[in-house]
Amino acid sequence: MSEIGLSYFLPEPEKFHTILRVPGSHTLYVGPSSCTRRHAIHAIEYGDTRDYSFLFISEADEISGSYEAMIGEAIIELCEIVEPTPHIFFIAVFCIDDFLGTDEEAMLEALHSRFPGKRFAVNHIDPVTLSKNNNMGMKKHLNLFSFLEKPTEKDHGVNFLGDFVSLEPDCEFLSLLKSWGVSRVRELFHCHTYEEYQDMAKSQMSIVLRFIGEKSAQYLQKKFDMPYYCFTASYDAHYIVEGYRTIASILGHEAPDFSTEISNVFEDAAKTVDVIGDMEIAIDASASLKPFSAAKALLEYGFKVKYIFCSSHMFKIEEEAEEYIREKHKEIRIILTNDYINMILEPDQEIIAIGADCVRLLRARHFADIWHDEGYFGFHGIHRLFALLRDCVTKKYNMPELPIPGKESE
């Protein structure tokens, strides 16, 4: 970070937002108005106000513990006014609750006794928790699957966990799963009824497509003896092959020979390097959830990477790739995306910027518009990335000026 320690959060690009929720559930945010305000704004912005309510409490309510009784009264009111009546409630509390040490189990027991037939879970909105293996997002994601019940029988489906957008229909992974006997792919955001949600317990395995879903997969493994495999998006062809072979083995099948697919990737990479010539690449954490791993793959294909804009998260999910870049490619400039000093970065307009953050900060004219690897998976995703890079060369992009406080637009 810069010496003055200021942070700046770049505007997010306009995009579709997937809301993960259990059908028939309702979320009650309980906290000071200053904490709940942004969640209320998000609910309005994303058009999802029907499934969320807000109980504003004072500091006195928090410290005295009286807010627990207020939650019960709020549930009574919600059961009267929400249509259809929810049968599952998520109680979302904030950081101050962690410090006060509320007896969560006792509170849930009291709610279950007071409202027979209703089910409850507590979500902790506590970014003060820095645990890599049990952070706020992972705990909330796990809660989404805590209401699944043991099925009478299993089927040949698989669960995709952690993702917010389905894979592209042309992605070869879907065809491979089908060839290995998978009857259907289940994703929470495609469950429109409570029965469809419960069917997720029938699946034969879970595949974690994003880091946030790993605790959920571990829970399903423990509760339903459902194996899982972490298989996050990657632009490394050899990583993809390893993942396909492992999943095939878990499903009791033999994976095909992928030597042709690997050869095609490297041929496509060489073609793309020829097209973009000496143009260098910047990649950021808004484009890829693992920017160091993505940069490492691009370097191995022969591309020239100049910048990596990474997140300031205290926990890391790609230590090995980051260590490799820092040790083997000291020429690459590594920048924390939200450091305010970036506002005065020298423009690098002729670079290819992969991601909305670095295209803004560098004022680049060549923009590869990717968001969190969505739509880029498997060999299909690698070829799609190469095609996008080739397309960037022929187009000039004009990113709107950053709204920097105290700086007038030129």
XYZ file of C-alpha atoms in Angstrom:
410
model
C 0.000 0.000 0.000
C 1.034 3.639 -0.373
C 2.586 5.504 2.559
C -0.641 7.364 3.341
C -2.541 4.068 3.388
C -5.542 5.134 1.335
C -7.612 2.632 -0.611
C -9.755 3.194 -3.654
C -12.417 0.791 -4.862
C -12.900 0.837 -8.598
C -16.410 0.933 -10.041
C -17.728 -2.510 -10.926
C -18.755 -3.030 -14.543
C -22.444 -3.459 -15.209
C -23.231 -7.163 -15.259
C -25.895 -9.675 -14.385
C -25.921 -10.623 -10.698
C -26.857 -14.133 -9.663
C -28.647 -14.334 -6.318
C -27.941 -17.574 -4.459
C -30.872 -18.529 -2.249
C -32.812 -21.543 -1.049
C -36.322 -21.651 -2.573
C -38.896 -20.784 0.076
C -36.401 -18.909 2.251
C -36.237 -15.350 3.560
C -33.234 -13.421 4.919
C -33.562 -11.073 7.900
C -30.625 -8.707 8.375
C -30.227 -7.731 12.020
C -27.899 -4.881 12.892
C -27.262 -1.145 13.129
C -28.558 0.871 10.189
C -24.985 1.750 9.184
C -24.220 -1.963 8.701
C -27.442 -3.006 7.001
C -27.681 -0.015 4.659
C -25.483 -1.367 1.883
C -27.340 -4.690 1.859
C -30.631 -2.837 1.509
C -29.201 -0.806 -1.373
C -27.984 -3.971 -3.082
C -31.398 -5.612 -2.686
C -33.030 -2.580 -4.341
C -30.375 -2.378 -7.054
C -30.678 -6.069 -7.961
C -34.471 -6.119 -7.775
C -34.556 -8.683 -4.985
C -36.317 -6.814 -2.157
C -39.062 -9.443 -1.744
C -36.683 -11.988 -0.204
C -34.935 -9.666 2.271
C -36.011 -7.747 5.363
C -34.126 -5.513 7.777
C -34.341 -5.197 11.547
C -32.537 -2.036 12.631
C -31.262 -2.206 16.191
C -29.374 0.172 18.454
C -26.082 -0.327 20.256
C -28.073 -0.722 23.466
C -30.081 -3.539 21.895
C -26.854 -5.294 20.888
C -25.102 -4.947 24.236
C -28.119 -5.881 26.358
C -28.974 -8.870 24.178
C -32.581 -7.711 23.869
C -32.311 -7.885 20.097
C -32.718 -11.680 20.316
C -36.307 -11.179 21.512
C -36.789 -8.587 18.776
C -35.833 -11.216 16.178
C -38.679 -13.443 17.328
C -41.180 -10.578 17.016
C -39.855 -9.788 13.559
C -40.355 -13.427 12.475
C -43.993 -13.275 13.608
C -44.539 -10.146 11.526
C -42.799 -11.590 8.465
C -44.930 -14.748 8.602
C -48.005 -12.503 8.453
C -46.969 -10.231 5.584
C -44.645 -12.223 3.288
C -46.362 -14.196 0.520
C -45.883 -17.109 0.270
C -45.023 -17.613 3.934
C -41.318 -18.567 4.241
C -40.463 -21.857 5.890
C -36.727 -21.116 6.122
C -35.164 -18.000 7.663
C -31.554 -16.873 7.448
C -30.706 -14.507 10.320
C -27.821 -12.295 9.170
C -25.799 -10.609 11.920
C -22.760 -8.356 11.701
C -19.234 -7.964 13.085
C -20.311 -6.638 16.466
C -22.066 -9.937 17.119
C -18.721 -11.750 16.825
C -17.199 -9.535 19.491
C -20.173 -9.871 21.845
C -20.159 -13.664 21.587
C -23.900 -14.259 21.267
C -24.913 -17.828 22.113
C -25.992 -18.748 18.605
C -27.078 -22.284 19.442
C -29.317 -21.092 22.266
C -30.880 -18.455 20.034
C -31.612 -20.992 17.288
C -33.038 -23.475 19.800
C -35.378 -20.787 21.117
C -36.513 -19.888 17.589
C -37.160 -23.534 16.679
C -39.209 -24.000 19.852
C -41.216 -20.846 19.209
C -41.798 -21.571 15.529
C -42.283 -25.321 15.013
C -42.088 -26.284 11.371
C -39.801 -23.354 10.534
C -36.084 -23.747 10.023
C -33.342 -21.242 10.826
C -29.655 -20.577 10.190
C -27.375 -17.701 11.175
C -25.208 -15.924 8.599
C -22.280 -13.877 9.881
C -21.483 -10.757 7.866
C -18.042 -10.381 9.408
C -15.258 -9.261 7.068
C -13.094 -8.970 10.205
C -12.720 -12.763 9.926
C -9.598 -13.379 7.865
C -9.458 -17.172 7.947
C -8.610 -18.560 4.523
C -10.322 -21.868 5.231
C -13.470 -20.548 6.932
C -14.120 -17.007 5.755
C -17.421 -15.147 5.637
C -18.290 -16.120 2.060
C -17.574 -19.806 2.622
C -19.686 -19.919 5.795
C -22.636 -18.224 4.092
C -22.333 -20.593 1.132
C -22.245 -23.605 3.451
C -25.457 -22.455 5.166
C -27.246 -22.595 1.815
C -26.860 -26.378 1.822
C -27.503 -26.973 5.525
C -31.204 -27.725 4.922
C -30.628 -30.657 2.573
C -32.037 -33.927 3.863
C -30.863 -37.478 3.292
C -32.473 -38.774 0.082
C -34.169 -42.137 -0.257
C -31.935 -42.915 -3.233
C -28.990 -41.520 -5.158
C -28.855 -40.775 -8.879
C -26.186 -40.027 -11.471
C -26.259 -36.238 -11.135
C -23.387 -33.997 -10.048
C -23.449 -30.705 -8.161
C -21.526 -27.650 -9.320
C -20.668 -25.593 -6.233
C -19.364 -22.052 -5.809
C -20.259 -20.856 -9.304
C -22.671 -18.037 -10.152
C -22.918 -18.620 -13.907
C -23.330 -21.904 -15.776
C -20.584 -23.141 -18.089
C -20.896 -22.253 -21.756
C -22.970 -24.896 -23.611
C -20.008 -25.514 -25.957
C -17.618 -26.307 -23.112
C -16.300 -29.838 -23.595
C -16.544 -30.557 -19.848
C -20.325 -30.890 -20.133
C -19.983 -33.417 -22.959
C -17.375 -35.365 -21.012
C -19.608 -35.578 -17.950
C -22.428 -36.894 -20.103
C -20.121 -39.517 -21.628
C -19.177 -40.608 -18.089
C -22.817 -41.343 -17.247
C -23.756 -38.056 -15.557
C -27.497 -37.609 -15.977
C -27.724 -33.955 -14.959
C -25.712 -31.056 -13.572
C -27.289 -29.350 -10.553
C -26.609 -25.729 -9.596
C -28.308 -23.897 -6.750
C -29.310 -20.903 -8.872
C -31.259 -23.228 -11.190
C -33.320 -24.684 -8.316
C -36.713 -22.990 -8.659
C -38.567 -25.159 -6.132
C -37.727 -26.589 -2.735
C -38.004 -30.078 -4.234
C -35.379 -29.245 -6.874
C -33.159 -27.908 -4.108
C -33.541 -31.139 -2.120
C -32.554 -33.130 -5.215
C -29.002 -31.802 -4.801
C -28.591 -34.361 -2.006
C -29.149 -37.133 -4.557
C -26.045 -36.328 -6.614
C -23.145 -38.760 -6.776
C -20.438 -36.092 -6.384
C -19.776 -32.347 -6.093
C -17.401 -30.338 -8.268
C -16.175 -27.095 -6.723
C -15.841 -24.529 -9.512
C -14.966 -21.617 -7.231
C -13.039 -21.466 -3.974
C -16.102 -20.306 -2.004
C -17.792 -23.707 -2.441
C -15.148 -25.914 -0.814
C -16.597 -25.905 2.733
C -20.018 -26.733 1.284
C -18.532 -29.707 -0.579
C -16.852 -30.931 2.611
C -20.172 -30.664 4.438
C -21.976 -32.691 1.755
C -19.231 -35.297 1.830
C -19.552 -35.692 5.596
C -23.367 -35.686 5.665
C -24.144 -37.705 2.523
C -20.872 -39.509 1.773
C -20.692 -37.457 -1.430
C -17.126 -37.162 -2.825
C -15.952 -33.851 -4.222
C -13.181 -32.401 -6.320
C -11.963 -28.784 -6.497
C -11.689 -27.833 -10.157
C -11.485 -24.070 -10.529
C -11.138 -22.213 -13.827
C -7.645 -22.365 -15.305
C -5.884 -21.454 -18.541
C -3.291 -24.204 -18.044
C -4.087 -27.099 -20.414
C -2.196 -29.624 -18.279
C -4.168 -28.634 -15.152
C -7.388 -29.187 -17.100
C -6.290 -32.655 -18.207
C -5.400 -33.593 -14.625
C -8.823 -32.444 -13.463
C -10.676 -34.372 -16.147
C -8.765 -37.553 -15.368
C -9.417 -37.252 -11.629
C -13.145 -36.618 -12.074
C -13.449 -39.504 -14.515
C -11.809 -41.778 -11.939
C -14.156 -40.641 -9.158
C -17.121 -41.386 -11.442
C -15.722 -44.840 -12.240
C -14.709 -44.132 -15.843
C -11.515 -43.822 -17.820
C -10.673 -40.451 -19.310
C -9.825 -40.254 -23.031
C -6.428 -39.265 -24.411
C -6.206 -35.449 -24.447
C -2.937 -35.153 -26.395
C -4.721 -33.692 -29.436
C -6.509 -31.108 -27.294
C -3.222 -30.064 -25.666
C -1.541 -29.789 -29.070
C -4.416 -27.655 -30.345
C -4.077 -25.291 -27.375
C -0.376 -24.700 -28.003
C -0.958 -24.236 -31.732
C -3.684 -21.690 -31.006
C -1.377 -19.938 -28.521
C 1.423 -19.672 -31.110
C -1.044 -18.286 -33.655
C -2.247 -15.694 -31.163
C 1.294 -14.664 -30.166
C 2.038 -14.079 -33.859
C -1.053 -11.906 -34.233
C -0.470 -9.661 -31.211
C 3.252 -9.352 -31.896
C 5.186 -7.397 -29.277
C 2.106 -6.202 -27.419
C 2.307 -6.874 -23.691
C -0.476 -8.015 -21.364
C -1.874 -6.814 -18.047
C -4.244 -9.041 -16.071
C -6.214 -8.297 -12.924
C -8.162 -10.049 -10.191
C -11.502 -8.847 -11.552
C -10.887 -10.858 -14.732
C -9.444 -13.985 -13.150
C -9.898 -15.118 -9.570
C -6.350 -16.503 -9.809
C -4.429 -13.825 -11.750
C -0.983 -15.210 -10.888
C -1.942 -18.653 -12.188
C -3.428 -17.102 -15.329
C -0.281 -15.044 -15.892
C 1.917 -18.117 -15.384
C -0.057 -20.021 -18.024
C 0.159 -17.112 -20.488
C 3.924 -16.873 -19.980
C 4.339 -20.585 -20.679
C 2.394 -20.146 -23.946
C 4.827 -17.403 -25.023
C 2.893 -14.224 -24.187
C 4.552 -11.193 -22.605
C 2.994 -10.235 -19.279
C 3.887 -6.795 -17.922
C 1.450 -6.238 -15.027
C -0.513 -8.307 -12.535
C -3.111 -6.358 -10.562
C -3.915 -8.495 -7.530
C -6.368 -8.316 -4.656
C -5.412 -7.154 -1.164
C -7.053 -10.159 0.554
C -5.138 -11.278 3.625
C -5.665 -14.911 2.625
C -4.271 -16.276 -0.635
C -5.517 -19.090 -2.849
C -2.612 -19.380 -5.283
C 0.592 -19.130 -3.244
C 2.567 -21.443 -5.528
C 1.856 -19.450 -8.694
C 2.528 -16.131 -6.939
C 5.857 -17.399 -5.610
C 6.777 -18.605 -9.108
C 6.022 -15.202 -10.651
C 7.876 -13.270 -7.956
C 10.968 -15.482 -8.213
C 11.147 -16.312 -11.931
C 9.663 -13.178 -13.509
C 10.864 -10.184 -11.539
C 10.257 -8.038 -14.618
C 6.502 -8.274 -14.052
C 5.094 -5.399 -12.039
C 2.740 -6.616 -9.282
C 0.231 -4.000 -8.122
C -2.465 -4.013 -5.437
C -5.621 -3.033 -7.280
C -7.167 -0.835 -4.592
C -4.069 1.193 -3.678
C -4.904 4.865 -4.149
C -1.420 5.490 -5.585
C -2.645 3.696 -8.712
C -4.684 6.784 -9.583
C -1.506 8.424 -10.807
C -0.114 5.442 -12.731
C 1.431 6.380 -16.037
C -0.954 5.427 -18.863
C 0.015 2.334 -20.865
C -2.533 2.602 -23.632
C -1.120 0.102 -26.123
C -1.112 -2.785 -23.683
C -3.776 -5.511 -23.790
C -5.691 -5.214 -20.518
C -7.468 -8.369 -19.327
C -10.016 -7.108 -16.819
C -11.961 -3.927 -16.079
C -9.666 -2.800 -13.243
C -6.417 -2.682 -15.180
C -8.031 -1.215 -18.297
C -9.207 1.714 -16.146
C -5.975 2.193 -14.231
C -3.732 1.980 -17.311
C -6.204 3.821 -19.581
C -5.551 0.990 -22.017
C -7.110 1.032 -25.482
C -7.181 -2.770 -25.905
C -9.653 -4.412 -23.526
C -10.277 -8.134 -22.968
C -13.585 -8.011 -21.117
C -13.580 -10.990 -18.730
C -15.240 -11.088 -15.304
C -14.157 -13.682 -12.710
C -13.402 -16.263 -15.442
C -17.138 -16.583 -16.130
C -17.655 -18.258 -19.505
C -13.998 -19.344 -19.643
C -13.584 -22.962 -18.573
C -11.699 -25.970 -19.902
C -10.097 -26.106 -23.337
C -13.099 -24.164 -24.598
C -12.198 -21.323 -22.229
C -8.557 -21.241 -23.307
C -9.441 -21.024 -27.000
C -12.052 -18.381 -26.234
C -9.411 -16.325 -24.391
C -6.993 -16.554 -27.325
C -9.715 -15.464 -29.743
C -10.502 -12.499 -27.487
C -6.835 -11.458 -27.365
C -6.616 -11.552 -31.168
C -9.783 -9.492 -31.401
C -8.366 -6.885 -28.985
C -5.598 -6.004 -31.412
C -8.012 -4.685 -34.026
C -10.236 -2.669 -31.686
C -9.686 0.491 -29.654
C -11.564 0.874 -26.383
C -12.305 4.135 -24.576
C -12.878 3.565 -20.853
C -14.732 6.406 -19.102
C -12.621 8.623 -16.856
C -12.291 7.469 -13.267
C -14.326 9.560 -10.809
C -11.312 10.593 -8.737
C -12.194 12.917 -5.828
C -10.621 16.353 -6.306
C -9.646 15.693 -9.910
C -11.564 17.456 -12.619
C -12.139 15.608 -15.897
C -9.819 16.814 -18.593
